[in-house]
Amino acid sequence: MKTLLITILLSAVTLSAYAKAEQTIYYHSVTKSDTTRIKWIESETENGRRVTITIGSQVTVIESDRNYVTTGCHITDRAAGTDVTISLSSGKYILRGTFRNKVCHLERQSAGRLWVQNISYSVGHLVHWKGNFEYECFRPDNLEFSEMQASDKGMTSFRGERVRDIKISPSGLKAAFWSCHYYLDDDWRYVAYRGVNGGPGTSETIMYRVQ
């Protein structure tokens, strides 16, 4: 009986620690014609970390290890008919579920880079830990596999604040045609974004933390 009570108490303490580690952050994504509110819920898990990102009807849950490298991803969007799980096993990505009301059953070999499904969540920790690095991910809007790179460009000013500028671009020759910038505070946490998310003529997107 005593052992059982100790186990229950330890479990309660562990759950309480995880609950206290949970943090909610809001961002605004602003284009020339629209403003979107983005909600993040960050928390610690038994095996690492979890971030839940809500943008309109789309909810993305990303599991990471303690080094902020992705270990699993679940994307849902009821309005778009999407419910997809992405996993990585023995160097192979497996995508299962429904995407835009169509059955999704895909497999893709990893390129051997770090899997970082949401770079804004992980970039500060990874740059601080590894310096410049290459990674791979799937775009949530079309599930396109992308090979990317992150480069620390040093300190700059953005919206009146001193921030660290991390340039994100595709690996290889594609880097000459597109890039964006993530900005970090003194604690290496993501605070803002600037880039063009679309073809020629698309207005620039600015994203910044509001809480």
XYZ file of C-alpha atoms in Angstrom:
211
model
C 0.000 0.000 0.000
C 2.811 2.377 0.922
C 4.588 1.639 -2.376
C 1.371 2.344 -4.296
C 0.910 5.697 -2.556
C 4.514 6.692 -3.294
C 4.023 5.765 -6.965
C 0.823 7.835 -7.165
C 2.507 10.812 -5.503
C 5.508 10.640 -7.832
C 3.191 10.431 -10.829
C 1.274 13.462 -9.583
C 4.487 15.434 -9.126
C 5.650 14.489 -12.617
C 2.329 15.500 -14.187
C 2.373 18.740 -12.207
C 5.882 19.530 -13.484
C 4.772 18.991 -17.072
C 1.681 21.158 -16.518
C 3.789 23.983 -15.090
C 6.092 23.760 -18.095
C 3.180 24.434 -20.471
C 3.237 27.874 -22.059
C 0.802 29.590 -24.429
C 2.135 32.169 -26.889
C 0.278 34.191 -29.522
C 1.622 35.543 -32.806
C 0.125 37.780 -35.450
C 0.785 37.012 -39.123
C 0.278 40.145 -41.208
C 0.155 40.558 -44.987
C -0.911 43.525 -47.096
C -4.542 42.418 -46.970
C -4.967 40.181 -43.917
C -4.038 39.561 -40.278
C -4.150 36.054 -38.795
C -3.820 35.117 -35.145
C -1.655 32.066 -34.384
C -1.752 30.209 -31.095
C 1.136 28.112 -29.766
C 0.973 25.813 -26.764
C 4.425 24.564 -25.781
C 4.873 21.817 -23.200
C 7.332 19.248 -21.937
C 6.595 15.542 -22.289
C 8.160 12.450 -20.800
C 10.359 11.968 -23.879
C 10.931 15.559 -24.977
C 8.742 18.434 -26.079
C 5.430 19.144 -27.784
C 4.122 22.229 -29.544
C 0.520 22.588 -30.706
C 0.028 25.284 -33.328
C -3.456 26.510 -34.243
C -3.986 28.660 -37.348
C -7.672 29.038 -38.105
C -9.098 25.527 -38.478
C -5.662 23.916 -38.912
C -4.081 22.314 -35.839
C -0.536 20.917 -36.029
C 0.919 18.906 -33.152
C 4.684 18.368 -33.313
C 6.596 16.032 -31.019
C 10.330 16.678 -30.590
C 13.189 15.207 -28.631
C 15.005 17.261 -26.012
C 17.229 18.749 -28.722
C 14.166 20.106 -30.597
C 14.521 17.623 -33.459
C 11.113 16.406 -34.662
C 10.070 12.842 -33.842
C 6.430 12.940 -34.998
C 3.761 15.209 -36.478
C -0.034 15.237 -36.709
C -1.857 17.759 -38.928
C -5.631 18.201 -38.781
C -7.930 20.629 -40.564
C -11.586 19.664 -40.509
C -12.552 22.483 -42.854
C -10.073 21.212 -45.460
C -10.719 17.495 -44.898
C -7.195 16.844 -43.568
C -6.057 14.438 -40.861
C -2.479 13.280 -41.517
C 0.156 11.680 -39.310
C 3.848 11.841 -40.271
C 6.384 9.503 -38.676
C 10.016 8.570 -39.308
C 11.252 4.999 -38.954
C 14.555 3.481 -40.130
C 15.302 6.480 -42.327
C 11.900 6.451 -44.036
C 9.020 8.897 -43.619
C 5.516 7.464 -43.516
C 2.487 9.694 -44.139
C -0.923 8.233 -43.320
C -4.454 9.601 -43.152
C -6.577 11.951 -45.241
C -5.347 15.054 -47.057
C -7.887 17.410 -48.653
C -10.540 14.690 -48.548
C -8.285 12.170 -50.310
C -6.663 9.106 -48.783
C -2.987 9.775 -48.063
C -0.583 6.837 -48.021
C 2.938 7.991 -48.829
C 6.466 6.869 -48.049
C 9.568 8.962 -48.585
C 13.223 8.248 -47.892
C 14.938 10.737 -45.609
C 17.771 12.775 -47.116
C 19.719 12.225 -43.898
C 19.244 15.712 -42.478
C 17.609 16.661 -39.199
C 13.814 16.463 -39.304
C 12.554 19.881 -38.194
C 8.874 20.095 -39.039
C 8.348 23.569 -37.574
C 11.516 25.607 -37.934
C 10.218 28.595 -35.981
C 9.843 26.439 -32.870
C 13.262 24.779 -33.136
C 15.570 27.178 -34.959
C 16.895 29.149 -31.981
C 17.788 26.090 -29.974
C 19.379 24.317 -32.939
C 21.465 27.302 -34.088
C 22.626 27.872 -30.524
C 23.511 24.181 -30.201
C 24.875 23.365 -33.678
C 25.540 26.650 -35.501
C 24.436 26.705 -39.136
C 22.644 23.492 -40.084
C 20.630 21.697 -42.766
C 17.245 20.120 -42.173
C 14.226 18.589 -43.921
C 10.482 18.956 -43.506
C 7.074 18.609 -45.164
C 5.053 21.678 -46.110
C 1.706 21.408 -44.268
C -0.255 23.013 -47.129
C 0.752 20.467 -49.806
C 2.959 17.856 -48.031
C 5.847 18.686 -50.370
C 9.182 17.386 -49.053
C 11.749 20.168 -48.667
C 15.490 20.185 -47.948
C 16.438 23.424 -46.211
C 19.310 25.245 -44.504
C 19.539 27.722 -41.618
C 22.308 30.345 -41.421
C 23.058 32.693 -38.532
C 23.483 36.218 -39.947
C 24.234 37.889 -36.633
C 22.443 40.750 -34.905
C 20.152 43.218 -36.643
C 17.236 45.537 -35.898
C 13.612 44.551 -36.535
C 10.555 46.570 -35.461
C 12.761 48.671 -33.235
C 14.351 45.743 -31.388
C 17.791 44.169 -31.503
C 17.347 40.585 -32.664
C 19.373 37.738 -34.091
C 18.724 37.174 -37.807
C 18.486 33.550 -39.010
C 18.213 33.171 -42.765
C 16.245 30.158 -44.004
C 16.559 28.996 -47.606
C 16.358 25.821 -49.692
C 19.521 23.767 -49.951
C 21.559 23.906 -53.153
C 20.875 26.094 -56.178
C 17.307 26.906 -55.115
C 18.748 29.139 -52.386
C 19.286 31.847 -55.005
C 15.550 32.136 -55.673
C 13.925 32.215 -52.236
C 14.735 32.873 -48.601
C 13.098 34.194 -45.459
C 14.228 35.450 -42.066
C 13.465 34.327 -38.520
C 14.323 36.673 -35.666
C 15.345 35.555 -32.174
C 15.546 37.384 -28.844
C 18.469 37.293 -26.401
C 17.253 33.917 -25.102
C 17.359 32.450 -28.632
C 13.573 32.284 -28.759
C 11.625 32.958 -31.931
C 9.935 36.387 -31.861
C 9.320 37.361 -35.498
C 9.404 36.328 -39.159
C 9.710 38.123 -42.486
C 9.352 36.554 -45.923
C 7.259 36.102 -49.049
C 5.088 32.988 -48.986
C 4.038 32.680 -52.605
C 4.920 33.365 -56.207
C 5.870 36.669 -57.874
C 3.578 39.503 -56.817
C 2.753 37.979 -53.428
C 2.961 40.525 -50.629
C 5.455 40.078 -47.817
C 4.358 38.329 -44.628
C 5.411 39.720 -41.253
C 4.868 37.579 -38.171
C 5.557 38.729 -34.620
C 4.944 37.646 -31.048
C 2.170 39.481 -29.205
C 2.317 37.622 -25.881
